[in-house]
PDB file of C-alpha atoms in Angstrom:
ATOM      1  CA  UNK T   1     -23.727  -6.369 -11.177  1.00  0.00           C
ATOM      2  CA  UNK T   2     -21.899  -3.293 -11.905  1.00  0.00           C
ATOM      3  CA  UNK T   3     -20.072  -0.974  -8.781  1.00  0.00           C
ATOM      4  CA  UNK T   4     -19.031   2.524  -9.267  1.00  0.00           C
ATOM      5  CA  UNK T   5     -15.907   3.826  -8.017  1.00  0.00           C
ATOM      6  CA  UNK T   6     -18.464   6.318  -6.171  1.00  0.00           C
ATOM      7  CA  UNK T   7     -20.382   3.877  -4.908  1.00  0.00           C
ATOM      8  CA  UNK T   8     -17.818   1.089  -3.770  1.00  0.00           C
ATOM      9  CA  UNK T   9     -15.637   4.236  -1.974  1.00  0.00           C
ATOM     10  CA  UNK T  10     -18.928   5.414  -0.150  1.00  0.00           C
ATOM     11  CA  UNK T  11     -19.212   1.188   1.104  1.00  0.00           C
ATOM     12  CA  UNK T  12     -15.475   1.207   1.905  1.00  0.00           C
ATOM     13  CA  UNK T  13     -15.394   4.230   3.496  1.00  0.00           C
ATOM     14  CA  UNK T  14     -19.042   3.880   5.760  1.00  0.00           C
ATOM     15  CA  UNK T  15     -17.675   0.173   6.438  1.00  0.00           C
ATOM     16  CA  UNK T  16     -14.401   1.100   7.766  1.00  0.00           C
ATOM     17  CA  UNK T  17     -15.815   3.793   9.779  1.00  0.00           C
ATOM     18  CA  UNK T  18     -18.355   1.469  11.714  1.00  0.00           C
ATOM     19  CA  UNK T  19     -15.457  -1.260  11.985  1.00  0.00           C
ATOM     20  CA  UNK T  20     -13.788   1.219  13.618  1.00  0.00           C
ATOM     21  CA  UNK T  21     -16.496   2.538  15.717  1.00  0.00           C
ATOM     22  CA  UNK T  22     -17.023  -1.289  16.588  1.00  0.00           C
ATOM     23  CA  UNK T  23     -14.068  -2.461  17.421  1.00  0.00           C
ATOM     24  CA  UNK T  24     -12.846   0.920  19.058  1.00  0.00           C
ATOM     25  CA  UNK T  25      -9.468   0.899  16.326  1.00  0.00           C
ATOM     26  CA  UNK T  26      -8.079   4.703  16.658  1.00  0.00           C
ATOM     27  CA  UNK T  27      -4.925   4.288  14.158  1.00  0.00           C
ATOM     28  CA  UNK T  28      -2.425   6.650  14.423  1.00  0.00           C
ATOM     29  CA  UNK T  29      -3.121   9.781  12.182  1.00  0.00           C
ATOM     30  CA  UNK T  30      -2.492   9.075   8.957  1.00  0.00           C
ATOM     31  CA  UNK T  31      -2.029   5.449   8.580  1.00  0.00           C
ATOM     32  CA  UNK T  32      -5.093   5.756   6.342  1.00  0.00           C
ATOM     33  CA  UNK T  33      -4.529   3.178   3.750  1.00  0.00           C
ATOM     34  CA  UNK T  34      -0.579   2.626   3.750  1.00  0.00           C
ATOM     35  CA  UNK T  35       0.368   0.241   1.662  1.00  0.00           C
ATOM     36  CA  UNK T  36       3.454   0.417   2.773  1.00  0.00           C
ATOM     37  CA  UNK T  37       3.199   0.337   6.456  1.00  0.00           C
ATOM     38  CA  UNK T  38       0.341  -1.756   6.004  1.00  0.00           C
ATOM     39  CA  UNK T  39       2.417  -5.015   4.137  1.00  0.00           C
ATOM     40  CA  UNK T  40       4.857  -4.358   6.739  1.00  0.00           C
ATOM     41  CA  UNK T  41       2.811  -4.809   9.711  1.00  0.00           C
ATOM     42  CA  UNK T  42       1.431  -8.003   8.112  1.00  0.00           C
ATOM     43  CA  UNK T  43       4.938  -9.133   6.986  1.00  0.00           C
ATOM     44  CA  UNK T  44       5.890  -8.350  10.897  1.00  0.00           C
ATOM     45  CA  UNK T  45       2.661  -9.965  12.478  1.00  0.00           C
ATOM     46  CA  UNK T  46       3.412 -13.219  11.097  1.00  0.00           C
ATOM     47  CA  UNK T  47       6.866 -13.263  11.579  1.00  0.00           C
ATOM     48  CA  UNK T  48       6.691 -12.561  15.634  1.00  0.00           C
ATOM     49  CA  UNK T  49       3.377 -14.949  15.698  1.00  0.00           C
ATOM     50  CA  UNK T  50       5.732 -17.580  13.850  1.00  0.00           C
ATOM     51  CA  UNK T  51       9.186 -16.946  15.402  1.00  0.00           C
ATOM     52  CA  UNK T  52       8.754 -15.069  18.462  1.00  0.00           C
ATOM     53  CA  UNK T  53      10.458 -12.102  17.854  1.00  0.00           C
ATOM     54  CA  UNK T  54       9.222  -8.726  18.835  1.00  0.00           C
ATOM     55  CA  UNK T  55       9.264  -6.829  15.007  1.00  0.00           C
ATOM     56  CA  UNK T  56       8.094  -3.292  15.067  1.00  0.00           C
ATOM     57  CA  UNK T  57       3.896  -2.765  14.457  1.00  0.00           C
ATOM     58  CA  UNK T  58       1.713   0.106  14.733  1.00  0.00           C
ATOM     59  CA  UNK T  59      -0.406  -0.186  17.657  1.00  0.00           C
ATOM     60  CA  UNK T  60      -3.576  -0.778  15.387  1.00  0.00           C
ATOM     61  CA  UNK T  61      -1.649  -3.987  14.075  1.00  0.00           C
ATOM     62  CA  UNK T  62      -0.500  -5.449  17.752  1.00  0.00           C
ATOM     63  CA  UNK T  63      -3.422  -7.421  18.413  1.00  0.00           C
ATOM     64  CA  UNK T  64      -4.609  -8.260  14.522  1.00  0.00           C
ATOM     65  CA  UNK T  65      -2.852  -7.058  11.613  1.00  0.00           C
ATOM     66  CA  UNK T  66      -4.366  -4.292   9.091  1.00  0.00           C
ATOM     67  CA  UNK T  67      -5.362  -6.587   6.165  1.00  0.00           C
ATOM     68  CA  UNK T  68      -5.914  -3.417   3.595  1.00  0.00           C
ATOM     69  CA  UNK T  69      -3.358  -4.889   1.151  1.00  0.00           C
ATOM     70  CA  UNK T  70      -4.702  -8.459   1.302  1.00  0.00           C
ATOM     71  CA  UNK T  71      -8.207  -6.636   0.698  1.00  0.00           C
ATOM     72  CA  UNK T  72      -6.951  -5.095  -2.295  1.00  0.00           C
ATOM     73  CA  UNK T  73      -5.137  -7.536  -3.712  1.00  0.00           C
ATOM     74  CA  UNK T  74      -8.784  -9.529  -3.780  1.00  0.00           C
ATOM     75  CA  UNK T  75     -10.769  -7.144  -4.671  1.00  0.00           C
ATOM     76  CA  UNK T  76      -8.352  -6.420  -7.539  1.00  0.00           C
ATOM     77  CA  UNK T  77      -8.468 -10.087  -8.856  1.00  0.00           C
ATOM     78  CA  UNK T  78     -12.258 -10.222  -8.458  1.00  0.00           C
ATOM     79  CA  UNK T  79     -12.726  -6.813 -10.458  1.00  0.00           C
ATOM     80  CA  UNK T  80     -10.425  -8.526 -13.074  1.00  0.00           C
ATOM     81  CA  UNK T  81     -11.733 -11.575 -13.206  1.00  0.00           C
ATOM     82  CA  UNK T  82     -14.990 -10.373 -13.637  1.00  0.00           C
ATOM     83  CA  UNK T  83     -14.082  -7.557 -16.321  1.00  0.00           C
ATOM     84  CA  UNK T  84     -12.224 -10.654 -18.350  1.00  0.00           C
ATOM     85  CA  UNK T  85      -9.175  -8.231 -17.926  1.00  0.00           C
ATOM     86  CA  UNK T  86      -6.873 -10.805 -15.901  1.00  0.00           C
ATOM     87  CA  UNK T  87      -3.773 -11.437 -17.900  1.00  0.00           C
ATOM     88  CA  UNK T  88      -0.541 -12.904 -16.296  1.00  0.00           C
ATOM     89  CA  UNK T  89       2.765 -11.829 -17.374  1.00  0.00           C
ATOM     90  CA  UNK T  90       6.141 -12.254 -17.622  1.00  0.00           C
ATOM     91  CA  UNK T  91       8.867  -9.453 -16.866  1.00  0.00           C
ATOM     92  CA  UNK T  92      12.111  -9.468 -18.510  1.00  0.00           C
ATOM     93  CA  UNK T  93      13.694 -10.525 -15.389  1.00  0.00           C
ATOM     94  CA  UNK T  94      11.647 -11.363 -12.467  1.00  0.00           C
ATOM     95  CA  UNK T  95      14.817 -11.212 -10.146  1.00  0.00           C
ATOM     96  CA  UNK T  96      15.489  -7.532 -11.362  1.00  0.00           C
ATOM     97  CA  UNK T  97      11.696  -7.031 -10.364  1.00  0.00           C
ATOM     98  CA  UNK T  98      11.725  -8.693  -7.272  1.00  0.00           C
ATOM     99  CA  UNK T  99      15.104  -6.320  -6.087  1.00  0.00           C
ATOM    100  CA  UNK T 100      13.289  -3.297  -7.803  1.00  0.00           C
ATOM    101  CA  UNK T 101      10.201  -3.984  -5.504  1.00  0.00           C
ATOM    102  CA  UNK T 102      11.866  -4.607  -2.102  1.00  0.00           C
ATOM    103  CA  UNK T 103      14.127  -1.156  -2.928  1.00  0.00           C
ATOM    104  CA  UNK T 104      10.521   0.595  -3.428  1.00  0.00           C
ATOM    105  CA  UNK T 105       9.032  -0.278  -0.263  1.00  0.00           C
ATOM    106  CA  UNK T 106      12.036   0.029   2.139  1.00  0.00           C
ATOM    107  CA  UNK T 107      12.348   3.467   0.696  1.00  0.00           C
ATOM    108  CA  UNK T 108       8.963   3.959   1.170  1.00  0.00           C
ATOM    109  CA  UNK T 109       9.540   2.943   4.945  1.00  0.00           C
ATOM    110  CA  UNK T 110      12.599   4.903   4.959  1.00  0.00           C
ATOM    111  CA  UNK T 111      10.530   8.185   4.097  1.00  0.00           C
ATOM    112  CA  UNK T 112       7.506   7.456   6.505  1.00  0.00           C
ATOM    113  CA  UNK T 113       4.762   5.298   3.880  1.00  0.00           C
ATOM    114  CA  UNK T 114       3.579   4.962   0.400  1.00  0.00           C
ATOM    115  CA  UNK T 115       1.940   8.072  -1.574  1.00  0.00           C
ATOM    116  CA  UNK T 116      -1.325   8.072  -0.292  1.00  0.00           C
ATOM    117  CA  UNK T 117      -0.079   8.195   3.271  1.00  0.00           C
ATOM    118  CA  UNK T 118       2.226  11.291   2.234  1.00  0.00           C
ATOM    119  CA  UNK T 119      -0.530  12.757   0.552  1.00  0.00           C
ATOM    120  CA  UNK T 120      -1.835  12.687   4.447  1.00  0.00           C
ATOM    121  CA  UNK T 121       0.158  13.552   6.185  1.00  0.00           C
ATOM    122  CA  UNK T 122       0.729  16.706   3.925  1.00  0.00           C
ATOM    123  CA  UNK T 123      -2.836  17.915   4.786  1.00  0.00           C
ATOM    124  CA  UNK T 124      -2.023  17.692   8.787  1.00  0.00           C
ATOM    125  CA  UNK T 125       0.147  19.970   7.544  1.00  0.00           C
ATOM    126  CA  UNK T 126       3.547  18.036   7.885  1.00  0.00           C
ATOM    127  CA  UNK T 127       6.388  19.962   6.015  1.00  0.00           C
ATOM    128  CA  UNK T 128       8.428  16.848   5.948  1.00  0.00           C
ATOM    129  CA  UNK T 129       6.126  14.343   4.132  1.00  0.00           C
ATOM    130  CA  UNK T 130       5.387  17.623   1.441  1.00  0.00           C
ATOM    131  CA  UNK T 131       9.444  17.959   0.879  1.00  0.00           C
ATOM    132  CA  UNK T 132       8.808  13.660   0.834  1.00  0.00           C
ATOM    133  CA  UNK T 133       6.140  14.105  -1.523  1.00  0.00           C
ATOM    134  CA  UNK T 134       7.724  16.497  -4.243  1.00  0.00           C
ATOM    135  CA  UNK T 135      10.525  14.334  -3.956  1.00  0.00           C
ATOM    136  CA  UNK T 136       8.409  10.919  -4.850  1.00  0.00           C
ATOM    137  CA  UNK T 137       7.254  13.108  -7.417  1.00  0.00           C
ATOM    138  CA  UNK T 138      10.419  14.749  -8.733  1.00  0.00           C
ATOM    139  CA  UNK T 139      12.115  10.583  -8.476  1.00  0.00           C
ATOM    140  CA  UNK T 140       9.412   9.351 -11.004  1.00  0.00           C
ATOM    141  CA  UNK T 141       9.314  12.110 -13.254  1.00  0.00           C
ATOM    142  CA  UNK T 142      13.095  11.783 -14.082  1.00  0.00           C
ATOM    143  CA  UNK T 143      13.186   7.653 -13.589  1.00  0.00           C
ATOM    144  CA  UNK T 144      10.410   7.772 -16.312  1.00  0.00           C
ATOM    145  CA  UNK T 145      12.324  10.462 -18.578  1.00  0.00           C
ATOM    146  CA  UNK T 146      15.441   7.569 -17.952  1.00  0.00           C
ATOM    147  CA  UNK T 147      13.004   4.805 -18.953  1.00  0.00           C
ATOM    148  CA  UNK T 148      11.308   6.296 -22.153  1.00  0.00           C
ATOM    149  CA  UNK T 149      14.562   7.558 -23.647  1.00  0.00           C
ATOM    150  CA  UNK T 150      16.455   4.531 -23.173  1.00  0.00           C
ATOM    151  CA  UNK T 151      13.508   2.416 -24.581  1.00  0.00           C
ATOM    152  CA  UNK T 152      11.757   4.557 -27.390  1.00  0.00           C
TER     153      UNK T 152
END
């Protein structure tokens, strides 16, 4: 059974809607689907559950965390699993990758969330996340510039 992007975003977007309506969830604006804010409130979550401690969460996550990234991360391994696309890997050097990813989302943090959440917050009209945004975009335009010249 095939899914269209159409299709699955119109079921996403209906479902999280009535889950909301349901469990009366009002998010702060703009939390939308942070993957960023979203893997920390999870990362958080567990670690007060399991130690006690009192880590920062938004006040959607205080009761239950946001699961968006666990729900992606499944329905990414389904949708390749299915597709016969699933391939693992190997990096050059997974400890490089591993520093490289926890420097991408504490600067996410450190700038208020991941793209999609600056792409948000920029139609509320906030200046900062658009000077955030242009930034992003200016950072990845010259790190791949860096990247192709050194390796092409």
């Amino acid at each position: 059974m095939r899914i269209s992007p159409l299709i699955a975003g119109l079921i996403g977007g209906f479902t999280a809607a009535m889950l909301q309506a349901l469990f009366k969830v009002f998010p702060p604006p703009a939390y939308g689907i942070c993957i960023a804010c979203h893997t920390r409130d999870v990362v958080n979550w567990i670690v007060n559950h399991l130690f006690g401690t009192s880590l920062g969460l938004a006040p959607v996550s205080k009761a239950f965390p946001v699961l968006t990234v666990v729900g992606i991360f499944i329905g990414a391994l389904i949708a390749a699993f299915m597709h016969k696309e699933f391939k693992i890997k190997q990096t050059h050097n997974p400890a490089v990758g591993f520093v490289l990813g926890i420097l991408v989302i504490n600067f996410a943090l450190l700038m208020g969330g991941c793209p999609v959440r600056e792409t948000l917050r920029t139609a509320y009209g906030d200046i900062t996340a658009f000077i955030s945004l242009i930034a992003m975009f200016v950072g990845v335009v010259v790190a791949s510039e860096v990247y192709l010249k050194r390796n092409l």
